[in-house]
Amino acid sequence: MESATDTALTFRDATEADVDALVALIESAYRGDSSRAGWTSEADLLHGQRTDPEGVLDVVKSPDSRLLTVEREGRIVACCQLEHRGAHAYFGMFAVSPALQGAGLGRTIIAEAERQVREVWGVDEMHMTVISVREDLIAWYERRGYRRTGRMTPFPYGDERFGIPQRDDLQFELLVKELAGPSPTGASVTP
């Protein structure tokens, strides 16, 4: 069986022309019945939208952000937001097509995102926030080297741009990973 990583991936920055396709991808990965084909669905936690064209366009146009778009055979199959925040980068808006989840594609994309922020921005940490009740997703990030900080921020209840919560205990937990990698000479670099 061919895995999702067997076919060459193309990584590029999103453009305004990609906005509608990216909104559709993000929604399919997190909301509604289509999201249940993958394991990242938030359909039991939140109804309504995950993002909208304005939110995606803001990321595309921001001078401190990139929306890394991943294509396979000319089709957008994944994306993630990378935002430069001084000494660290923020990783968000991560979506992989539900039909391709579970085949190693997410692991490949997050590794490429980490490599790019180290090389382009010279940062030594990646930060992200995850809904704290998403234990399976948090465990996946922990296997990639992210650590839980216990630092929580409230979910924006009442702001339907982020979805309609189906429970009253949602909050975001900050996850952090120290980024170290090979130096140009091949020696390990510690931040």
Tab-separated table of C-alpha atoms in Angstrom:
chain	number	residue	atom	x	y	z
A	1	MET	CA	0.000	0.000	0.000
A	2	GLU	CA	1.302	3.453	-0.901
A	3	SER	CA	1.645	5.817	2.050
A	4	ALA	CA	0.837	9.517	1.956
A	5	THR	CA	4.544	10.306	1.982
A	6	ASP	CA	5.442	8.044	-0.974
A	7	THR	CA	4.445	10.704	-3.494
A	8	ALA	CA	6.530	13.878	-3.643
A	9	LEU	CA	5.266	16.832	-1.645
A	10	THR	CA	5.679	20.451	-2.646
A	11	PHE	CA	5.954	23.042	0.132
A	12	ARG	CA	5.214	26.685	-0.687
A	13	ASP	CA	3.770	29.819	0.867
A	14	ALA	CA	0.046	30.297	0.318
A	15	THR	CA	-1.190	33.108	-1.897
A	16	GLU	CA	-4.502	34.950	-1.964
A	17	ALA	CA	-5.597	32.585	-4.749
A	18	ASP	CA	-5.354	29.648	-2.299
A	19	VAL	CA	-7.667	31.062	0.373
A	20	ASP	CA	-10.894	29.248	-0.603
A	21	ALA	CA	-9.126	25.887	-1.023
A	22	LEU	CA	-7.350	26.327	2.335
A	23	VAL	CA	-10.570	27.224	4.181
A	24	ALA	CA	-12.210	24.109	2.701
A	25	LEU	CA	-9.223	21.958	3.756
A	26	ILE	CA	-9.163	23.319	7.323
A	27	GLU	CA	-12.917	22.916	7.730
A	28	SER	CA	-12.783	19.340	6.362
A	29	ALA	CA	-10.057	18.392	8.849
A	30	TYR	CA	-11.825	19.705	11.956
A	31	ARG	CA	-15.571	20.222	11.502
A	32	GLY	CA	-18.603	18.326	10.360
A	33	ASP	CA	-19.058	14.765	9.208
A	34	SER	CA	-16.236	14.911	6.646
A	35	SER	CA	-13.753	15.490	9.467
A	36	ARG	CA	-14.694	12.170	11.064
A	37	ALA	CA	-12.783	10.362	8.289
A	38	GLY	CA	-9.580	11.539	10.009
A	39	TRP	CA	-8.559	11.488	13.649
A	40	THR	CA	-8.140	15.256	14.184
A	41	SER	CA	-11.871	16.021	14.129
A	42	GLU	CA	-13.228	18.460	16.697
A	43	ALA	CA	-16.810	17.743	15.594
A	44	ASP	CA	-17.783	16.419	19.037
A	45	LEU	CA	-16.325	19.477	20.783
A	46	LEU	CA	-17.264	22.321	18.459
A	47	HIS	CA	-19.844	22.988	15.784
A	48	GLY	CA	-19.815	25.835	13.297
A	49	GLN	CA	-16.720	27.087	11.539
A	50	ARG	CA	-13.050	26.568	12.376
A	51	THR	CA	-11.883	29.494	10.266
A	52	ASP	CA	-13.118	31.762	7.513
A	53	PRO	CA	-11.673	33.381	4.371
A	54	GLU	CA	-10.858	36.598	6.263
A	55	GLY	CA	-8.886	34.727	8.939
A	56	VAL	CA	-6.891	32.777	6.364
A	57	LEU	CA	-6.280	35.901	4.272
A	58	ASP	CA	-5.006	37.739	7.374
A	59	VAL	CA	-2.363	35.023	7.849
A	60	VAL	CA	-1.411	35.078	4.148
A	61	LYS	CA	-0.980	38.875	4.175
A	62	SER	CA	0.713	39.276	7.581
A	63	PRO	CA	4.398	40.231	7.279
A	64	ASP	CA	5.258	38.053	10.314
A	65	SER	CA	3.315	34.969	9.199
A	66	ARG	CA	3.450	32.339	6.518
A	67	LEU	CA	0.783	29.832	5.635
A	68	LEU	CA	2.881	26.886	4.539
A	69	THR	CA	0.875	25.051	1.896
A	70	VAL	CA	1.571	21.431	1.021
A	71	GLU	CA	0.674	20.021	-2.366
A	72	ARG	CA	0.789	16.524	-3.748
A	73	GLU	CA	0.199	15.931	-7.448
A	74	GLY	CA	-0.913	19.567	-7.832
A	75	ARG	CA	-3.579	19.377	-5.110
A	76	ILE	CA	-3.434	21.119	-1.712
A	77	VAL	CA	-3.400	18.334	0.894
A	78	ALA	CA	-2.201	20.144	4.033
A	79	CYS	CA	-1.227	23.484	5.536
A	80	CYS	CA	0.122	25.108	8.673
A	81	GLN	CA	0.584	28.644	9.916
A	82	LEU	CA	4.056	29.734	10.954
A	83	GLU	CA	4.288	33.053	12.769
A	84	HIS	CA	7.532	34.741	13.815
A	85	ARG	CA	7.219	35.939	17.422
A	86	GLY	CA	10.683	37.116	18.378
A	87	ALA	CA	12.735	34.256	19.850
A	88	HIS	CA	10.106	31.655	18.972
A	89	ALA	CA	7.732	30.724	16.186
A	90	TYR	CA	4.052	29.900	16.571
A	91	PHE	CA	2.653	26.823	14.806
A	92	GLY	CA	-1.064	26.824	14.110
A	93	MET	CA	-3.859	26.283	11.616
A	94	PHE	CA	-2.425	22.795	10.989
A	95	ALA	CA	-4.657	20.741	8.717
A	96	VAL	CA	-4.150	17.534	6.794
A	97	SER	CA	-6.803	16.185	4.444
A	98	PRO	CA	-8.823	13.639	6.488
A	99	ALA	CA	-8.378	10.966	3.802
A	100	LEU	CA	-4.587	11.220	4.195
A	101	GLN	CA	-4.362	11.294	7.996
A	102	GLY	CA	-2.605	8.456	9.789
A	103	ALA	CA	-0.045	7.779	7.045
A	104	GLY	CA	2.874	9.908	8.270
A	105	LEU	CA	2.096	13.083	6.342
A	106	GLY	CA	1.594	15.200	9.493
A	107	ARG	CA	4.938	14.075	10.906
A	108	THR	CA	6.651	15.058	7.635
A	109	ILE	CA	4.981	18.476	7.558
A	110	ILE	CA	5.735	19.418	11.164
A	111	ALA	CA	9.389	18.421	10.687
A	112	GLU	CA	9.597	20.631	7.582
A	113	ALA	CA	7.899	23.518	9.419
A	114	GLU	CA	10.414	23.232	12.262
A	115	ARG	CA	13.315	23.135	9.813
A	116	GLN	CA	12.065	26.216	7.987
A	117	VAL	CA	11.556	28.370	11.089
A	118	ARG	CA	15.045	27.456	12.338
A	119	GLU	CA	16.646	28.298	8.997
A	120	VAL	CA	14.574	31.313	7.943
A	121	TRP	CA	13.936	33.020	11.286
A	122	GLY	CA	16.701	31.523	13.431
A	123	VAL	CA	14.291	30.748	16.279
A	124	ASP	CA	15.060	28.165	18.922
A	125	GLU	CA	11.516	27.286	20.046
A	126	MET	CA	8.188	26.415	18.465
A	127	HIS	CA	4.996	27.191	20.382
A	128	MET	CA	1.453	26.041	19.743
A	129	THR	CA	-1.848	25.909	21.561
A	130	VAL	CA	-4.100	22.852	21.624
A	131	ILE	CA	-7.538	22.398	23.174
A	132	SER	CA	-6.584	20.829	26.501
A	133	VAL	CA	-9.155	18.024	26.362
A	134	ARG	CA	-7.644	16.732	23.086
A	135	GLU	CA	-5.473	14.149	24.874
A	136	ASP	CA	-4.898	12.066	21.713
A	137	LEU	CA	-3.697	15.086	19.754
A	138	ILE	CA	-1.521	16.328	22.625
A	139	ALA	CA	0.016	12.843	22.914
A	140	TRP	CA	0.815	12.950	19.167
A	141	TYR	CA	2.624	16.279	19.613
A	142	GLU	CA	4.448	14.938	22.674
A	143	ARG	CA	5.781	12.076	20.528
A	144	ARG	CA	7.148	14.793	18.204
A	145	GLY	CA	9.035	16.420	21.116
A	146	TYR	CA	6.523	19.021	22.306
A	147	ARG	CA	5.985	19.365	26.031
A	148	ARG	CA	2.949	20.440	27.953
A	149	THR	CA	3.452	23.636	29.931
A	150	GLY	CA	0.252	23.693	31.976
A	151	ARG	CA	-0.196	27.299	30.827
A	152	MET	CA	-3.818	27.716	29.802
A	153	THR	CA	-5.710	30.421	27.956
A	154	PRO	CA	-9.498	30.561	27.816
A	155	PHE	CA	-11.466	29.417	24.791
A	156	PRO	CA	-13.208	32.419	23.168
A	157	TYR	CA	-16.735	31.432	24.189
A	158	GLY	CA	-19.322	33.583	22.442
A	159	ASP	CA	-17.140	34.290	19.391
A	160	GLU	CA	-18.598	32.011	16.729
A	161	ARG	CA	-15.671	32.717	14.392
A	162	PHE	CA	-13.893	29.976	16.369
A	163	GLY	CA	-16.831	27.576	16.529
A	164	ILE	CA	-19.786	26.846	18.748
A	165	PRO	CA	-18.598	24.928	21.833
A	166	GLN	CA	-20.480	21.773	22.783
A	167	ARG	CA	-19.083	21.716	26.329
A	168	ASP	CA	-18.125	24.306	28.935
A	169	ASP	CA	-14.596	23.163	29.864
A	170	LEU	CA	-12.651	24.117	26.738
A	171	GLN	CA	-9.360	25.968	27.057
A	172	PHE	CA	-6.073	26.050	25.196
A	173	GLU	CA	-2.833	24.633	26.579
A	174	LEU	CA	0.520	25.958	25.419
A	175	LEU	CA	2.869	23.282	24.064
A	176	VAL	CA	6.548	24.119	23.485
A	177	LYS	CA	9.401	22.401	21.691
A	178	GLU	CA	13.020	23.458	21.810
A	179	LEU	CA	14.363	23.358	18.289
A	180	ALA	CA	17.842	22.005	17.883
A	181	GLY	CA	19.299	20.784	14.689
A	182	PRO	CA	22.446	20.115	12.812
A	183	SER	CA	24.735	23.030	12.308
A	184	PRO	CA	26.339	23.565	8.893
A	185	THR	CA	29.274	21.434	10.111
A	186	GLY	CA	26.969	18.596	11.173
A	187	ALA	CA	27.472	19.080	14.919
A	188	SER	CA	24.352	19.314	17.054
A	189	VAL	CA	23.282	22.794	18.043
A	190	THR	CA	21.605	23.320	21.399
A	191	PRO	CA	19.564	26.466	21.937
